[in-house]
CSV table of C-alpha atoms and ligand atoms in Angstrom, one decimal:
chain,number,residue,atom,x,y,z
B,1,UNK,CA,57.3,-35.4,-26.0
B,2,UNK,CA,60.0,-37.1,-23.8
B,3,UNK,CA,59.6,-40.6,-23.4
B,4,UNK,CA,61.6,-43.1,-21.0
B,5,UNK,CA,61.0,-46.2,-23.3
B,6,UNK,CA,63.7,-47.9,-24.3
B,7,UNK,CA,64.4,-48.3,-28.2
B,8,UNK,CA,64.0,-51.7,-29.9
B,9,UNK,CA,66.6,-54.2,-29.3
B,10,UNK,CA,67.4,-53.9,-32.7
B,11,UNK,CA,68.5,-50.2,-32.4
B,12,UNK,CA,70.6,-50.7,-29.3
B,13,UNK,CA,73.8,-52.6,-28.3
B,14,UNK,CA,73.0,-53.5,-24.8
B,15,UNK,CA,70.5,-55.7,-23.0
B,16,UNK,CA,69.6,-55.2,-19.4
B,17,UNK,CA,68.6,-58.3,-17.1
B,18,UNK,CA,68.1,-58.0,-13.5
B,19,UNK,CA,69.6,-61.4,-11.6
B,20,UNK,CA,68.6,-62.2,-8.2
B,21,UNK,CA,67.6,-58.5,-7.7
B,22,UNK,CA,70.4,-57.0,-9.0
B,23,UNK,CA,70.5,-55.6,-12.1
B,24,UNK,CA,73.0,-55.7,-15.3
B,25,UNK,CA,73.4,-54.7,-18.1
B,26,UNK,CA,75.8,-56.5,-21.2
B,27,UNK,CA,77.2,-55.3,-24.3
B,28,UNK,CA,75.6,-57.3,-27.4
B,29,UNK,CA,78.9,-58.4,-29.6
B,30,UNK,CA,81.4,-60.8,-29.8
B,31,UNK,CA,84.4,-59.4,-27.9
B,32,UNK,CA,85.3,-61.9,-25.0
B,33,UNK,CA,83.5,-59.5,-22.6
B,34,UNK,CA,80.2,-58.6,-24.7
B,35,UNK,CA,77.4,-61.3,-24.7
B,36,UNK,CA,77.0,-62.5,-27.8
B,37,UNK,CA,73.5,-62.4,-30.1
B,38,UNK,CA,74.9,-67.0,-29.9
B,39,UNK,CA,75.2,-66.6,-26.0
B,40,UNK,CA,72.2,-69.2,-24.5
B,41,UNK,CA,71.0,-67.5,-20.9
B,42,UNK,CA,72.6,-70.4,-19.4
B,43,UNK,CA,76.3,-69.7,-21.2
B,44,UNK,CA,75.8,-65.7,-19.8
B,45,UNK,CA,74.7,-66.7,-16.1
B,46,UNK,CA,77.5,-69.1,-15.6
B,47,UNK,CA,80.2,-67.2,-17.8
B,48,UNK,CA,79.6,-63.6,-17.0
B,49,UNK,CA,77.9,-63.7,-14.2
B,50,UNK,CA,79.4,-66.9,-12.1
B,51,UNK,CA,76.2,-68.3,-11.5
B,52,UNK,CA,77.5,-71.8,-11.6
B,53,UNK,CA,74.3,-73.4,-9.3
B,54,UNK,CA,72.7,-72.8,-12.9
B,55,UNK,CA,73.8,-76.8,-14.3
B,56,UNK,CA,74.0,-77.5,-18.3
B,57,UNK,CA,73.7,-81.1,-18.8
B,58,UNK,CA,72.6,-82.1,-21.8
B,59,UNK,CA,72.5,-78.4,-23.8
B,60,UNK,CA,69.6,-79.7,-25.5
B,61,UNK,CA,66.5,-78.8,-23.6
B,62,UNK,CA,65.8,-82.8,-22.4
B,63,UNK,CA,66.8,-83.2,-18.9
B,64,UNK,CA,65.9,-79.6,-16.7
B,65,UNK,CA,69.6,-79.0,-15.0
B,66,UNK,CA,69.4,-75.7,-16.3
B,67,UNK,CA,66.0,-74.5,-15.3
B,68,UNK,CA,65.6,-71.0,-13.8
B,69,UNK,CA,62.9,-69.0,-13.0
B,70,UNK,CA,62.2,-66.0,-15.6
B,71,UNK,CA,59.0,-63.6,-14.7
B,72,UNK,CA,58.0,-66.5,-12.7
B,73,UNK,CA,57.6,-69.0,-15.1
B,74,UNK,CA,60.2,-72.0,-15.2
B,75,UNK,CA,61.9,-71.7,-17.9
B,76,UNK,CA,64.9,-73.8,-19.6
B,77,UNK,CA,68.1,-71.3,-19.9
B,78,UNK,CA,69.8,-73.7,-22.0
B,79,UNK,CA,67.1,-72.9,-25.0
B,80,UNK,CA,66.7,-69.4,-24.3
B,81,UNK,CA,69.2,-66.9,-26.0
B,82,UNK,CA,70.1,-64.1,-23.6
B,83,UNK,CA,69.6,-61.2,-26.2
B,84,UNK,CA,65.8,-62.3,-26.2
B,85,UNK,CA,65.7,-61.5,-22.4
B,86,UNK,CA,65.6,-58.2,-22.7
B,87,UNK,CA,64.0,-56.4,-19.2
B,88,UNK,CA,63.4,-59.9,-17.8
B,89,UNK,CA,63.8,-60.9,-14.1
B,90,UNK,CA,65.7,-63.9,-13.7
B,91,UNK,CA,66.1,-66.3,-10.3
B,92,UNK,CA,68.5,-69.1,-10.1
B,93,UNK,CA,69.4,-71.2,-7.0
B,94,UNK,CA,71.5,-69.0,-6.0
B,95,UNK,CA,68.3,-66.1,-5.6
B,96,UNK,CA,66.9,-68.4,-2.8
B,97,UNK,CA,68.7,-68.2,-0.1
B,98,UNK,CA,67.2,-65.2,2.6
B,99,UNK,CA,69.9,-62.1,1.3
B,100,UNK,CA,70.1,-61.0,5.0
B,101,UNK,CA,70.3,-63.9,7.3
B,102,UNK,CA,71.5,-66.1,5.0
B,103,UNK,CA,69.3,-69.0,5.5
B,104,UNK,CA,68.3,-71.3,3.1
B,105,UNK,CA,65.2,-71.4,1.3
B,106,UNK,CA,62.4,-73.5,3.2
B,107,UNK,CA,62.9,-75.9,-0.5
B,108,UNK,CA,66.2,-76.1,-0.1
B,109,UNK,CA,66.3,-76.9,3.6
B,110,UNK,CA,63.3,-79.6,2.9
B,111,UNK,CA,66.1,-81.5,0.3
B,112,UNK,CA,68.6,-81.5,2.6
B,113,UNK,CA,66.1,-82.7,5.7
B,114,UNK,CA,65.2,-85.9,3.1
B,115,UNK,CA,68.7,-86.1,1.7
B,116,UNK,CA,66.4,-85.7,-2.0
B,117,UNK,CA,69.7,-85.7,-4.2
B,118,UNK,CA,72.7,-87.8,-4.5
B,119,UNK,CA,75.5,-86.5,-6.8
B,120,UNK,CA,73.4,-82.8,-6.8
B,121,UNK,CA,74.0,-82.2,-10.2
B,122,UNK,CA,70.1,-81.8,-11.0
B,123,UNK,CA,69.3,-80.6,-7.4
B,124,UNK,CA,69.6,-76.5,-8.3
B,125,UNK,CA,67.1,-77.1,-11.8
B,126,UNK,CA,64.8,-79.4,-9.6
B,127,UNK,CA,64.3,-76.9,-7.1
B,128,UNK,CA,63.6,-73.6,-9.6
B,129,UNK,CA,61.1,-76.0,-11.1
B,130,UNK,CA,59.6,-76.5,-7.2
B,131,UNK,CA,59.8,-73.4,-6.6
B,132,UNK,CA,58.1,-72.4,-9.6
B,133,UNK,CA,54.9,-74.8,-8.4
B,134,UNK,CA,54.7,-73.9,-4.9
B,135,UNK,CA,54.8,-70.3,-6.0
B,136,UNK,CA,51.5,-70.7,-8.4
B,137,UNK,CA,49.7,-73.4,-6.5
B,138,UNK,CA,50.9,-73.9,-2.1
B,139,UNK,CA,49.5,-77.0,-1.8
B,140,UNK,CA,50.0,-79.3,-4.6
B,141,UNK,CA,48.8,-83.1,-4.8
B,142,UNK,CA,51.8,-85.5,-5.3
B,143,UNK,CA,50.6,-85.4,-9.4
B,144,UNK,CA,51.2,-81.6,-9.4
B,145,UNK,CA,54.5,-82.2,-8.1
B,146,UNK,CA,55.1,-85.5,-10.4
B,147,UNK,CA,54.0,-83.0,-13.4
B,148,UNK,CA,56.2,-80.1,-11.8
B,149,UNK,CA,59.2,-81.9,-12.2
B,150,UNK,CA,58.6,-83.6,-15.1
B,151,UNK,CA,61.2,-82.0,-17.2
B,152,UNK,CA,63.7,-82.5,-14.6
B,153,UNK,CA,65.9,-85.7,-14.9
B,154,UNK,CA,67.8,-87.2,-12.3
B,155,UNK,CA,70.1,-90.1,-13.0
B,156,UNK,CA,70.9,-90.8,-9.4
B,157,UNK,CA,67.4,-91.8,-9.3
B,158,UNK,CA,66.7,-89.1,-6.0
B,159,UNK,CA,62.5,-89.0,-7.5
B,160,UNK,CA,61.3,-90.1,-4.5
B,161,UNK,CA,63.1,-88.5,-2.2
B,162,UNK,CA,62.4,-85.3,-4.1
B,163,UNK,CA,58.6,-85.4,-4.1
B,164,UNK,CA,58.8,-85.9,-0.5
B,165,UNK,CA,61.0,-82.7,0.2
B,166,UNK,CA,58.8,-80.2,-2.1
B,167,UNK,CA,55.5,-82.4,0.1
B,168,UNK,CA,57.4,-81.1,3.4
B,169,UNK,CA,57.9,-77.5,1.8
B,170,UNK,CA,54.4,-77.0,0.9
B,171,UNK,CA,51.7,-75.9,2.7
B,172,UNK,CA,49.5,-77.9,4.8
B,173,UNK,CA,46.6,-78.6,1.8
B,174,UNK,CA,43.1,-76.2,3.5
B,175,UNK,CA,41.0,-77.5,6.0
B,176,UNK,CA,37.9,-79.1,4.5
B,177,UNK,CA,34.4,-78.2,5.9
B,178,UNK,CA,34.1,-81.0,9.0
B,179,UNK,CA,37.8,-81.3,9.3
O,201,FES,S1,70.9,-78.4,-19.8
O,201,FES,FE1,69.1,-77.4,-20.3
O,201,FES,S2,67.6,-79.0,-20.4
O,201,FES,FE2,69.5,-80.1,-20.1
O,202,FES,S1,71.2,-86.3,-7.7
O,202,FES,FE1,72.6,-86.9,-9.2
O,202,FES,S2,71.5,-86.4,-11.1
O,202,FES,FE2,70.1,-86.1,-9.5
């Protein structure tokens, strides 16, 4: 019987990932160009890939710089290893953005219409974690977005301004009955 599976991870010495769309695949090793079994997902989409809208700030999973969005889920790339991403679909800032026209993402153009970042250094993980919620739920209350972002730190202290770009990007909440 033929089969198109792919063998265990442990049997093979590549991984594939498909970034934005496109997909790669990487060499598992530690030659310069291989990704190493050590290599976080944050280390291979800034290194290998350029993805430098993904931010490491603290390395340590606490403040959210580095979230991206894996199989829709949030998710930390800091804390993730890239070899345990095997067949994933990954979106970082730089995903948003409409490929043909090139405009931004209705979240991105909603931070910039409330200036919602200073410095901008958390701006790209605030905005995967946004994008994450307004995905799963259109129309969140200003605690969905408080508990959205949670993760996300901002020392320029931007939280205000932020909640009120992802209000502007999301939906109008449904018409009750009477409305
Ligand atoms: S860099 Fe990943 S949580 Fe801070
Ligand atoms: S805008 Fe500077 S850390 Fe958030």
């Amino acid at each position: 019987m033929v089969t198109s599976a792919r063998p265990p991870l442990a049997d093979r010495a590549t991984i594939g990932l498909t970034v934005n769309g496109e997909r790669h695949e990487f060499e598992i090793g530690d030659r310069p160009y291989m990704v190493s079994p050590a290599h976080t997902l944050a280390h291979t989409l800034r290194e290998k890939l350029g993805l430098t809208g993904v931010k490491i700030g603290c390395d340590h999973g606490a403040c959210g710089a580095c979230t991206v969005i894996m199989d829709g889920k949030p998710i930390l790339s800091c804390l993730t290893l890239t070899v345990e991403c095997d067949e994933k679909s990954v979106t970082t800032i730089e995903g948003l953005e409409d490929r043909k026209s090139g405009q931004l993402h209705p979240l991105q153009q909603a931070f910039i219409n409330n200036t919602a970042f200073q410095c901008g250094f958390c701006t790209p993980g605030m905005i995967m974690s946004a994008k994450a919620l307004l995905d799963r739920n259109p129309s969140p209350s200003e605690d969905d977005i408080k508990e959205a972002l949670a993760g996300n730190y901002c020392r320029c202290g931007s939280q205000y301004l932020v909640i009120r770009a992802v209000k502007e990007a999301a939906a109008p909440p449904p018409l009750k009955k009477g409305d």
